[in-house]
Amino acid sequence: MMRYAYVNGQYCRHGDATIHVEDRGFQFADAVYEVWSVRNGVLLDADGHFQRLSRSLGELRIPMPRSRAALMRVIKELLRRNRVRDGLVYLQVSRGQAKRDHAFPRHPIEPTIVLTCKRLDFTAADARAEDGIAVITVPDQRWARCDIKTVNLLPNVLAKQAAHEAGATEAWLVDGAGHVTEGSSTNAWIVTKAGKLITRQADNGILHGITRSRILQCAQTLGFDVEQRSFTPQEAIDAREAFLTSATSFVTPVVSIDNHPIANGKPGSLALALRQAYLSEA
Ligand code: PMP
């Protein structure tokens, strides 16, 4: 089956989709992105991801390249052409193409816009949630504005690779103060022995996950006790449960951290209840 991408106003064959060598996203990671999960042809948490997209662009002073309605039309058409009902949509907007120079171009340029989508096997994600996953911890080597969803992902790439080489699925990043910030592509949560849900406060040290906010709402609806604060890897190892959240993995229980089992080494009941609550509303 032919795959399609969308680049600067054109639908093209995925294999032929290109951007200019002097695109500032390619040269400087001067670009932001968003990822939506698609289930039964519907974008999950569409509003939240669009709002974060405008915030990320605003923080970097890149103009919003299309209205939300226009973007939605492109997304729908791309999903249709690629016959994706369950999967993800990826959107990247860079400042645009200009002669290579670190400072912003003096004259306004058109942002570059790229959209792709792909099918995802959510049954594999369900299986991962049933078994739980292993996590390692690594130093957080990122910059001070992790709240902006930029394509500047090299430290995240290296952390994820370290996790895979250690036989784990995700790496939790630990800041200079010895606290977990988040995962390389997920937000991090624990449940204390007293049954309190803990996730880091939404400061500049983490991406403000859209799934994270939805899970905070689900937790409130279910009457769970929640505190938004930092925690250490040791606190996570001693916790009753640990889990992570993201648009494509929803809620995934963590059953070991740095090879230490969490509680009995099985997925925790709060994590599974939150996963179910999130998916039943999705
Ligand atoms: N943290 C990081 C570093 C991420 O890249 C992501 C998204 N992939 C998340 C957290 C989760 O955010 P969301 O729930 O919006 O997918």
PDB file of N, CA, C and O in Angstrom, residues 90-166:
ATOM      1  N   TYR A  90       1.805  12.422  13.378  1.00  0.00           N
ATOM      2  CA  TYR A  90       2.973  13.223  13.767  1.00  0.00           C
ATOM      3  C   TYR A  90       2.944  14.524  12.976  1.00  0.00           C
ATOM      4  O   TYR A  90       2.767  14.511  11.752  1.00  0.00           O
ATOM      5  N   LEU A  91       3.110  15.639  13.684  1.00  0.00           N
ATOM      6  CA  LEU A  91       3.150  16.948  13.037  1.00  0.00           C
ATOM      7  C   LEU A  91       4.417  17.668  13.470  1.00  0.00           C
ATOM      8  O   LEU A  91       4.732  17.702  14.666  1.00  0.00           O
ATOM      9  N   GLN A  92       5.152  18.191  12.514  1.00  0.00           N
ATOM     10  CA  GLN A  92       6.319  19.009  12.863  1.00  0.00           C
ATOM     11  C   GLN A  92       6.205  20.365  12.163  1.00  0.00           C
ATOM     12  O   GLN A  92       5.863  20.425  10.980  1.00  0.00           O
ATOM     13  N   VAL A  93       6.500  21.418  12.908  1.00  0.00           N
ATOM     14  CA  VAL A  93       6.554  22.763  12.319  1.00  0.00           C
ATOM     15  C   VAL A  93       7.918  23.352  12.653  1.00  0.00           C
ATOM     16  O   VAL A  93       8.276  23.460  13.832  1.00  0.00           O
ATOM     17  N   SER A  94       8.680  23.702  11.613  1.00  0.00           N
ATOM     18  CA  SER A  94       9.974  24.352  11.877  1.00  0.00           C
ATOM     19  C   SER A  94       9.853  25.833  11.533  1.00  0.00           C
ATOM     20  O   SER A  94       8.897  26.252  10.879  1.00  0.00           O
ATOM     21  N   ARG A  95      10.853  26.615  11.969  1.00  0.00           N
ATOM     22  CA  ARG A  95      10.801  28.054  11.686  1.00  0.00           C
ATOM     23  C   ARG A  95      10.812  28.297  10.169  1.00  0.00           C
ATOM     24  O   ARG A  95      10.351  29.317   9.705  1.00  0.00           O
ATOM     25  N   GLY A  96      11.353  27.345   9.423  1.00  0.00           N
ATOM     26  CA  GLY A  96      11.364  27.471   7.958  1.00  0.00           C
ATOM     27  C   GLY A  96      12.774  27.351   7.407  1.00  0.00           C
ATOM     28  O   GLY A  96      13.709  26.978   8.126  1.00  0.00           O
ATOM     29  N   GLN A  97      12.882  27.688   6.137  1.00  0.00           N
ATOM     30  CA  GLN A  97      14.153  27.520   5.426  1.00  0.00           C
ATOM     31  C   GLN A  97      14.813  28.879   5.247  1.00  0.00           C
ATOM     32  O   GLN A  97      14.148  29.834   4.824  1.00  0.00           O
ATOM     33  N   ALA A  98      16.096  28.966   5.583  1.00  0.00           N
ATOM     34  CA  ALA A  98      16.818  30.238   5.437  1.00  0.00           C
ATOM     35  C   ALA A  98      18.307  29.947   5.363  1.00  0.00           C
ATOM     36  O   ALA A  98      18.762  28.901   5.837  1.00  0.00           O
ATOM     37  N   LYS A  99      19.074  30.891   4.802  1.00  0.00           N
ATOM     38  CA  LYS A  99      20.533  30.777   4.749  1.00  0.00           C
ATOM     39  C   LYS A  99      21.036  30.517   6.170  1.00  0.00           C
ATOM     40  O   LYS A  99      20.598  31.175   7.113  1.00  0.00           O
ATOM     41  N   ARG A 100      21.970  29.576   6.310  1.00  0.00           N
ATOM     42  CA  ARG A 100      22.337  29.136   7.655  1.00  0.00           C
ATOM     43  C   ARG A 100      22.967  30.262   8.479  1.00  0.00           C
ATOM     44  O   ARG A 100      24.004  30.816   8.109  1.00  0.00           O
ATOM     45  N   ASP A 101      22.288  30.591   9.587  1.00  0.00           N
ATOM     46  CA  ASP A 101      22.749  31.627  10.510  1.00  0.00           C
ATOM     47  C   ASP A 101      21.980  31.378  11.802  1.00  0.00           C
ATOM     48  O   ASP A 101      20.767  31.182  11.747  1.00  0.00           O
ATOM     49  N   HIS A 102      22.691  31.386  12.941  1.00  0.00           N
ATOM     50  CA  HIS A 102      22.000  31.003  14.174  1.00  0.00           C
ATOM     51  C   HIS A 102      20.799  31.895  14.491  1.00  0.00           C
ATOM     52  O   HIS A 102      19.748  31.406  14.873  1.00  0.00           O
ATOM     53  N   ALA A 103      20.974  33.211  14.360  1.00  0.00           N
ATOM     54  CA  ALA A 103      19.874  34.128  14.711  1.00  0.00           C
ATOM     55  C   ALA A 103      18.693  33.923  13.765  1.00  0.00           C
ATOM     56  O   ALA A 103      18.858  33.430  12.649  1.00  0.00           O
ATOM     57  N   PHE A 104      17.516  34.319  14.224  1.00  0.00           N
ATOM     58  CA  PHE A 104      16.323  34.204  13.374  1.00  0.00           C
ATOM     59  C   PHE A 104      16.562  34.991  12.075  1.00  0.00           C
ATOM     60  O   PHE A 104      17.226  36.040  12.110  1.00  0.00           O
ATOM     61  N   PRO A 105      15.988  34.551  10.946  1.00  0.00           N
ATOM     62  CA  PRO A 105      16.095  35.348   9.706  1.00  0.00           C
ATOM     63  C   PRO A 105      15.515  36.736   9.940  1.00  0.00           C
ATOM     64  O   PRO A 105      14.544  36.882  10.683  1.00  0.00           O
ATOM     65  N   ARG A 106      16.106  37.750   9.297  1.00  0.00           N
ATOM     66  CA  ARG A 106      15.659  39.130   9.535  1.00  0.00           C
ATOM     67  C   ARG A 106      14.265  39.380   8.988  1.00  0.00           C
ATOM     68  O   ARG A 106      13.506  40.150   9.528  1.00  0.00           O
ATOM     69  N   HIS A 107      13.966  38.707   7.838  1.00  0.00           N
ATOM     70  CA  HIS A 107      12.648  38.893   7.219  1.00  0.00           C
ATOM     71  C   HIS A 107      11.799  37.668   7.509  1.00  0.00           C
ATOM     72  O   HIS A 107      12.336  36.560   7.610  1.00  0.00           O
ATOM     73  N   PRO A 108      10.478  37.867   7.603  1.00  0.00           N
ATOM     74  CA  PRO A 108       9.617  36.725   7.913  1.00  0.00           C
ATOM     75  C   PRO A 108       9.756  35.629   6.853  1.00  0.00           C
ATOM     76  O   PRO A 108       9.871  35.924   5.665  1.00  0.00           O
ATOM     77  N   ILE A 109       9.792  34.386   7.297  1.00  0.00           N
ATOM     78  CA  ILE A 109       9.827  33.256   6.356  1.00  0.00           C
ATOM     79  C   ILE A 109       8.657  32.342   6.680  1.00  0.00           C
ATOM     80  O   ILE A 109       8.109  32.388   7.779  1.00  0.00           O
ATOM     81  N   GLU A 110       8.302  31.510   5.703  1.00  0.00           N
ATOM     82  CA  GLU A 110       7.193  30.567   5.882  1.00  0.00           C
ATOM     83  C   GLU A 110       7.652  29.415   6.756  1.00  0.00           C
ATOM     84  O   GLU A 110       8.679  28.789   6.454  1.00  0.00           O
ATOM     85  N   PRO A 111       6.920  29.079   7.813  1.00  0.00           N
ATOM     86  CA  PRO A 111       7.295  27.876   8.561  1.00  0.00           C
ATOM     87  C   PRO A 111       7.175  26.632   7.665  1.00  0.00           C
ATOM     88  O   PRO A 111       6.369  26.617   6.733  1.00  0.00           O
ATOM     89  N   THR A 112       7.998  25.643   7.950  1.00  0.00           N
ATOM     90  CA  THR A 112       7.886  24.348   7.255  1.00  0.00           C
ATOM     91  C   THR A 112       6.893  23.502   8.031  1.00  0.00           C
ATOM     92  O   THR A 112       6.950  23.459   9.267  1.00  0.00           O
ATOM     93  N   ILE A 113       5.995  22.829   7.308  1.00  0.00           N
ATOM     94  CA  ILE A 113       5.044  21.970   7.998  1.00  0.00           C
ATOM     95  C   ILE A 113       5.086  20.566   7.401  1.00  0.00           C
ATOM     96  O   ILE A 113       5.040  20.404   6.185  1.00  0.00           O
ATOM     97  N   VAL A 114       5.232  19.584   8.268  1.00  0.00           N
ATOM     98  CA  VAL A 114       5.312  18.183   7.848  1.00  0.00           C
ATOM     99  C   VAL A 114       4.325  17.372   8.676  1.00  0.00           C
ATOM    100  O   VAL A 114       4.279  17.525   9.901  1.00  0.00           O
ATOM    101  N   LEU A 115       3.547  16.546   8.003  1.00  0.00           N
ATOM    102  CA  LEU A 115       2.639  15.631   8.718  1.00  0.00           C
ATOM    103  C   LEU A 115       2.815  14.218   8.192  1.00  0.00           C
ATOM    104  O   LEU A 115       2.906  14.013   6.972  1.00  0.00           O
ATOM    105  N   THR A 116       2.891  13.268   9.092  1.00  0.00           N
ATOM    106  CA  THR A 116       2.908  11.855   8.709  1.00  0.00           C
ATOM    107  C   THR A 116       1.971  11.114   9.643  1.00  0.00           C
ATOM    108  O   THR A 116       1.598  11.650  10.701  1.00  0.00           O
ATOM    109  N   CYS A 117       1.592   9.905   9.270  1.00  0.00           N
ATOM    110  CA  CYS A 117       0.825   9.084  10.204  1.00  0.00           C
ATOM    111  C   CYS A 117       1.202   7.631  10.002  1.00  0.00           C
ATOM    112  O   CYS A 117       1.799   7.279   8.977  1.00  0.00           O
ATOM    113  N   LYS A 118       0.939   6.818  10.992  1.00  0.00           N
ATOM    114  CA  LYS A 118       1.211   5.387  10.829  1.00  0.00           C
ATOM    115  C   LYS A 118       0.269   4.570  11.683  1.00  0.00           C
ATOM    116  O   LYS A 118      -0.290   5.092  12.663  1.00  0.00           O
ATOM    117  N   ARG A 119       0.114   3.310  11.292  1.00  0.00           N
ATOM    118  CA  ARG A 119      -0.727   2.421  12.092  1.00  0.00           C
ATOM    119  C   ARG A 119       0.030   1.976  13.328  1.00  0.00           C
ATOM    120  O   ARG A 119       1.248   1.821  13.294  1.00  0.00           O
ATOM    121  N   LEU A 120      -0.714   1.762  14.406  1.00  0.00           N
ATOM    122  CA  LEU A 120      -0.109   1.203  15.618  1.00  0.00           C
ATOM    123  C   LEU A 120      -0.948   0.029  16.053  1.00  0.00           C
ATOM    124  O   LEU A 120      -2.176   0.051  15.922  1.00  0.00           O
ATOM    125  N   ASP A 121      -0.264  -0.973  16.585  1.00  0.00           N
ATOM    126  CA  ASP A 121      -0.952  -2.154  17.079  1.00  0.00           C
ATOM    127  C   ASP A 121      -1.206  -1.955  18.579  1.00  0.00           C
ATOM    128  O   ASP A 121      -0.320  -2.185  19.396  1.00  0.00           O
ATOM    129  N   PHE A 122      -2.416  -1.471  18.903  1.00  0.00           N
ATOM    130  CA  PHE A 122      -2.688  -1.182  20.312  1.00  0.00           C
ATOM    131  C   PHE A 122      -2.801  -2.455  21.149  1.00  0.00           C
ATOM    132  O   PHE A 122      -2.720  -2.396  22.372  1.00  0.00           O
ATOM    133  N   THR A 123      -2.962  -3.615  20.487  1.00  0.00           N
ATOM    134  CA  THR A 123      -3.013  -4.851  21.294  1.00  0.00           C
ATOM    135  C   THR A 123      -1.625  -5.126  21.895  1.00  0.00           C
ATOM    136  O   THR A 123      -1.514  -5.660  22.991  1.00  0.00           O
ATOM    137  N   ALA A 124      -0.556  -4.712  21.172  1.00  0.00           N
ATOM    138  CA  ALA A 124       0.805  -4.878  21.713  1.00  0.00           C
ATOM    139  C   ALA A 124       0.972  -3.979  22.938  1.00  0.00           C
ATOM    140  O   ALA A 124       1.583  -4.387  23.947  1.00  0.00           O
ATOM    141  N   ALA A 125       0.397  -2.765  22.881  1.00  0.00           N
ATOM    142  CA  ALA A 125       0.475  -1.852  24.034  1.00  0.00           C
ATOM    143  C   ALA A 125      -0.312  -2.441  25.207  1.00  0.00           C
ATOM    144  O   ALA A 125       0.116  -2.341  26.363  1.00  0.00           O
ATOM    145  N   ASP A 126      -1.461  -3.077  24.899  1.00  0.00           N
ATOM    146  CA  ASP A 126      -2.258  -3.711  25.961  1.00  0.00           C
ATOM    147  C   ASP A 126      -1.447  -4.827  26.630  1.00  0.00           C
ATOM    148  O   ASP A 126      -1.459  -4.970  27.850  1.00  0.00           O
ATOM    149  N   ALA A 127      -0.731  -5.603  25.800  1.00  0.00           N
ATOM    150  CA  ALA A 127       0.068  -6.714  26.343  1.00  0.00           C
ATOM    151  C   ALA A 127       1.180  -6.168  27.237  1.00  0.00           C
ATOM    152  O   ALA A 127       1.457  -6.717  28.316  1.00  0.00           O
ATOM    153  N   ARG A 128       1.803  -5.049  26.797  1.00  0.00           N
ATOM    154  CA  ARG A 128       2.864  -4.433  27.613  1.00  0.00           C
ATOM    155  C   ARG A 128       2.297  -3.965  28.948  1.00  0.00           C
ATOM    156  O   ARG A 128       2.933  -4.100  29.989  1.00  0.00           O
ATOM    157  N   ALA A 129       1.063  -3.453  28.910  1.00  0.00           N
ATOM    158  CA  ALA A 129       0.445  -2.962  30.144  1.00  0.00           C
ATOM    159  C   ALA A 129       0.134  -4.133  31.078  1.00  0.00           C
ATOM    160  O   ALA A 129       0.221  -4.001  32.298  1.00  0.00           O
ATOM    161  N   GLU A 130      -0.218  -5.282  30.508  1.00  0.00           N
ATOM    162  CA  GLU A 130      -0.529  -6.441  31.365  1.00  0.00           C
ATOM    163  C   GLU A 130       0.707  -6.976  32.054  1.00  0.00           C
ATOM    164  O   GLU A 130       0.640  -7.424  33.197  1.00  0.00           O
ATOM    165  N   ASP A 131       1.844  -6.938  31.343  1.00  0.00           N
ATOM    166  CA  ASP A 131       3.092  -7.470  31.923  1.00  0.00           C
ATOM    167  C   ASP A 131       3.817  -6.420  32.756  1.00  0.00           C
ATOM    168  O   ASP A 131       4.538  -6.762  33.687  1.00  0.00           O
ATOM    169  N   GLY A 132       3.672  -5.163  32.384  1.00  0.00           N
ATOM    170  CA  GLY A 132       4.458  -4.101  33.018  1.00  0.00           C
ATOM    171  C   GLY A 132       5.823  -4.034  32.344  1.00  0.00           C
ATOM    172  O   GLY A 132       6.242  -4.983  31.664  1.00  0.00           O
ATOM    173  N   ILE A 133       6.502  -2.937  32.530  1.00  0.00           N
ATOM    174  CA  ILE A 133       7.791  -2.739  31.845  1.00  0.00           C
ATOM    175  C   ILE A 133       8.894  -2.417  32.851  1.00  0.00           C
ATOM    176  O   ILE A 133       8.629  -2.009  33.983  1.00  0.00           O
ATOM    177  N   ALA A 134      10.140  -2.587  32.389  1.00  0.00           N
ATOM    178  CA  ALA A 134      11.312  -2.251  33.205  1.00  0.00           C
ATOM    179  C   ALA A 134      11.809  -0.863  32.810  1.00  0.00           C
ATOM    180  O   ALA A 134      11.753  -0.482  31.634  1.00  0.00           O
ATOM    181  N   VAL A 135      12.290  -0.140  33.807  1.00  0.00           N
ATOM    182  CA  VAL A 135      12.816   1.215  33.606  1.00  0.00           C
ATOM    183  C   VAL A 135      14.213   1.288  34.208  1.00  0.00           C
ATOM    184  O   VAL A 135      14.477   0.632  35.218  1.00  0.00           O
ATOM    185  N   ILE A 136      15.091   2.056  33.564  1.00  0.00           N
ATOM    186  CA  ILE A 136      16.382   2.361  34.198  1.00  0.00           C
ATOM    187  C   ILE A 136      16.410   3.870  34.490  1.00  0.00           C
ATOM    188  O   ILE A 136      15.588   4.608  33.944  1.00  0.00           O
ATOM    189  N   THR A 137      17.343   4.312  35.319  1.00  0.00           N
ATOM    190  CA  THR A 137      17.492   5.752  35.532  1.00  0.00           C
ATOM    191  C   THR A 137      18.815   6.205  34.910  1.00  0.00           C
ATOM    192  O   THR A 137      19.809   5.461  34.934  1.00  0.00           O
ATOM    193  N   VAL A 138      18.795   7.392  34.324  1.00  0.00           N
ATOM    194  CA  VAL A 138      20.004   8.000  33.735  1.00  0.00           C
ATOM    195  C   VAL A 138      19.982   9.497  34.057  1.00  0.00           C
ATOM    196  O   VAL A 138      18.910  10.047  34.309  1.00  0.00           O
ATOM    197  N   PRO A 139      21.147  10.153  34.052  1.00  0.00           N
ATOM    198  CA  PRO A 139      21.140  11.599  34.321  1.00  0.00           C
ATOM    199  C   PRO A 139      20.354  12.357  33.251  1.00  0.00           C
ATOM    200  O   PRO A 139      20.413  11.999  32.068  1.00  0.00           O
ATOM    201  N   ASP A 140      19.625  13.371  33.674  1.00  0.00           N
ATOM    202  CA  ASP A 140      18.885  14.221  32.745  1.00  0.00           C
ATOM    203  C   ASP A 140      19.859  15.246  32.177  1.00  0.00           C
ATOM    204  O   ASP A 140      20.338  16.121  32.898  1.00  0.00           O
ATOM    205  N   GLN A 141      20.170  15.121  30.884  1.00  0.00           N
ATOM    206  CA  GLN A 141      21.183  16.003  30.280  1.00  0.00           C
ATOM    207  C   GLN A 141      20.562  17.030  29.350  1.00  0.00           C
ATOM    208  O   GLN A 141      21.224  17.566  28.475  1.00  0.00           O
ATOM    209  N   ARG A 142      19.258  17.315  29.550  1.00  0.00           N
ATOM    210  CA  ARG A 142      18.573  18.212  28.610  1.00  0.00           C
ATOM    211  C   ARG A 142      18.687  19.686  29.017  1.00  0.00           C
ATOM    212  O   ARG A 142      19.228  20.003  30.059  1.00  0.00           O
ATOM    213  N   TRP A 143      18.109  20.536  28.211  1.00  0.00           N
ATOM    214  CA  TRP A 143      18.164  21.979  28.469  1.00  0.00           C
ATOM    215  C   TRP A 143      17.094  22.381  29.491  1.00  0.00           C
ATOM    216  O   TRP A 143      16.375  21.523  30.019  1.00  0.00           O
ATOM    217  N   ALA A 144      16.984  23.685  29.756  1.00  0.00           N
ATOM    218  CA  ALA A 144      16.137  24.165  30.851  1.00  0.00           C
ATOM    219  C   ALA A 144      14.706  24.475  30.428  1.00  0.00           C
ATOM    220  O   ALA A 144      13.946  25.025  31.215  1.00  0.00           O
ATOM    221  N   ARG A 145      14.312  24.159  29.177  1.00  0.00           N
ATOM    222  CA  ARG A 145      12.939  24.436  28.722  1.00  0.00           C
ATOM    223  C   ARG A 145      12.286  23.167  28.152  1.00  0.00           C
ATOM    224  O   ARG A 145      11.823  23.133  27.012  1.00  0.00           O
ATOM    225  N   CYS A 146      12.278  22.134  28.996  1.00  0.00           N
ATOM    226  CA  CYS A 146      11.700  20.861  28.543  1.00  0.00           C
ATOM    227  C   CYS A 146      10.185  20.937  28.409  1.00  0.00           C
ATOM    228  O   CYS A 146       9.552  20.004  27.919  1.00  0.00           O
ATOM    229  N   ASP A 147       9.594  22.070  28.858  1.00  0.00           N
ATOM    230  CA  ASP A 147       8.144  22.255  28.704  1.00  0.00           C
ATOM    231  C   ASP A 147       7.763  22.576  27.255  1.00  0.00           C
ATOM    232  O   ASP A 147       6.603  22.480  26.888  1.00  0.00           O
ATOM    233  N   ILE A 148       8.760  22.966  26.430  1.00  0.00           N
ATOM    234  CA  ILE A 148       8.478  23.246  25.013  1.00  0.00           C
ATOM    235  C   ILE A 148       8.738  21.950  24.240  1.00  0.00           C
ATOM    236  O   ILE A 148       9.807  21.342  24.392  1.00  0.00           O
ATOM    237  N   LYS A 149       7.796  21.541  23.414  1.00  0.00           N
ATOM    238  CA  LYS A 149       7.934  20.255  22.721  1.00  0.00           C
ATOM    239  C   LYS A 149       8.745  20.442  21.441  1.00  0.00           C
ATOM    240  O   LYS A 149       8.199  20.493  20.334  1.00  0.00           O
ATOM    241  N   THR A 150      10.057  20.608  21.596  1.00  0.00           N
ATOM    242  CA  THR A 150      10.909  20.825  20.426  1.00  0.00           C
ATOM    243  C   THR A 150      11.452  19.489  19.922  1.00  0.00           C
ATOM    244  O   THR A 150      11.443  18.491  20.636  1.00  0.00           O
ATOM    245  N   VAL A 151      11.966  19.504  18.684  1.00  0.00           N
ATOM    246  CA  VAL A 151      12.539  18.277  18.120  1.00  0.00           C
ATOM    247  C   VAL A 151      13.992  18.087  18.572  1.00  0.00           C
ATOM    248  O   VAL A 151      14.680  17.186  18.099  1.00  0.00           O
ATOM    249  N   ASN A 152      14.424  18.904  19.523  1.00  0.00           N
ATOM    250  CA  ASN A 152      15.768  18.815  20.093  1.00  0.00           C
ATOM    251  C   ASN A 152      15.807  17.627  21.062  1.00  0.00           C
ATOM    252  O   ASN A 152      15.771  17.797  22.270  1.00  0.00           O
ATOM    253  N   LEU A 153      15.851  16.392  20.496  1.00  0.00           N
ATOM    254  CA  LEU A 153      15.594  15.203  21.313  1.00  0.00           C
ATOM    255  C   LEU A 153      16.821  14.320  21.541  1.00  0.00           C
ATOM    256  O   LEU A 153      16.666  13.173  21.974  1.00  0.00           O
ATOM    257  N   LEU A 154      18.023  14.835  21.234  1.00  0.00           N
ATOM    258  CA  LEU A 154      19.190  13.949  21.329  1.00  0.00           C
ATOM    259  C   LEU A 154      19.375  13.321  22.714  1.00  0.00           C
ATOM    260  O   LEU A 154      19.582  12.107  22.811  1.00  0.00           O
ATOM    261  N   PRO A 155      19.265  14.094  23.817  1.00  0.00           N
ATOM    262  CA  PRO A 155      19.417  13.440  25.127  1.00  0.00           C
ATOM    263  C   PRO A 155      18.343  12.367  25.363  1.00  0.00           C
ATOM    264  O   PRO A 155      18.617  11.339  25.986  1.00  0.00           O
ATOM    265  N   ASN A 156      17.138  12.612  24.837  1.00  0.00           N
ATOM    266  CA  ASN A 156      16.055  11.628  24.980  1.00  0.00           C
ATOM    267  C   ASN A 156      16.376  10.372  24.176  1.00  0.00           C
ATOM    268  O   ASN A 156      16.144   9.248  24.625  1.00  0.00           O
ATOM    269  N   VAL A 157      16.932  10.569  22.981  1.00  0.00           N
ATOM    270  CA  VAL A 157      17.311   9.442  22.114  1.00  0.00           C
ATOM    271  C   VAL A 157      18.368   8.589  22.820  1.00  0.00           C
ATOM    272  O   VAL A 157      18.276   7.360  22.881  1.00  0.00           O
ATOM    273  N   LEU A 158      19.384   9.256  23.381  1.00  0.00           N
ATOM    274  CA  LEU A 158      20.473   8.519  24.037  1.00  0.00           C
ATOM    275  C   LEU A 158      19.963   7.786  25.276  1.00  0.00           C
ATOM    276  O   LEU A 158      20.387   6.661  25.572  1.00  0.00           O
ATOM    277  N   ALA A 159      19.025   8.416  25.993  1.00  0.00           N
ATOM    278  CA  ALA A 159      18.473   7.780  27.199  1.00  0.00           C
ATOM    279  C   ALA A 159      17.665   6.540  26.818  1.00  0.00           C
ATOM    280  O   ALA A 159      17.798   5.485  27.439  1.00  0.00           O
ATOM    281  N   LYS A 160      16.842   6.661  25.769  1.00  0.00           N
ATOM    282  CA  LYS A 160      16.027   5.512  25.338  1.00  0.00           C
ATOM    283  C   LYS A 160      16.926   4.382  24.856  1.00  0.00           C
ATOM    284  O   LYS A 160      16.698   3.201  25.158  1.00  0.00           O
ATOM    285  N   GLN A 161      17.987   4.731  24.125  1.00  0.00           N
ATOM    286  CA  GLN A 161      18.913   3.707  23.637  1.00  0.00           C
ATOM    287  C   GLN A 161      19.594   3.002  24.820  1.00  0.00           C
ATOM    288  O   GLN A 161      19.732   1.771  24.816  1.00  0.00           O
ATOM    289  N   ALA A 162      19.975   3.780  25.843  1.00  0.00           N
ATOM    290  CA  ALA A 162      20.602   3.178  27.034  1.00  0.00           C
ATOM    291  C   ALA A 162      19.625   2.204  27.682  1.00  0.00           C
ATOM    292  O   ALA A 162      20.018   1.109  28.118  1.00  0.00           O
ATOM    293  N   ALA A 163      18.340   2.575  27.732  1.00  0.00           N
ATOM    294  CA  ALA A 163      17.328   1.680  28.316  1.00  0.00           C
ATOM    295  C   ALA A 163      17.263   0.385  27.516  1.00  0.00           C
ATOM    296  O   ALA A 163      17.308  -0.709  28.090  1.00  0.00           O
ATOM    297  N   HIS A 164      17.202   0.502  26.192  1.00  0.00           N
ATOM    298  CA  HIS A 164      17.092  -0.705  25.372  1.00  0.00           C
ATOM    299  C   HIS A 164      18.326  -1.591  25.523  1.00  0.00           C
ATOM    300  O   HIS A 164      18.214  -2.815  25.616  1.00  0.00           O
ATOM    301  N   GLU A 165      19.502  -0.955  25.572  1.00  0.00           N
ATOM    302  CA  GLU A 165      20.724  -1.745  25.729  1.00  0.00           C
ATOM    303  C   GLU A 165      20.781  -2.433  27.089  1.00  0.00           C
ATOM    304  O   GLU A 165      21.454  -3.440  27.262  1.00  0.00           O
ATOM    305  N   ALA A 166      20.044  -1.883  28.067  1.00  0.00           N
ATOM    306  CA  ALA A 166      20.010  -2.498  29.410  1.00  0.00           C
ATOM    307  C   ALA A 166      18.844  -3.480  29.520  1.00  0.00           C
ATOM    308  O   ALA A 166      18.558  -3.987  30.610  1.00  0.00           O
TER     309      ALA A 166
END
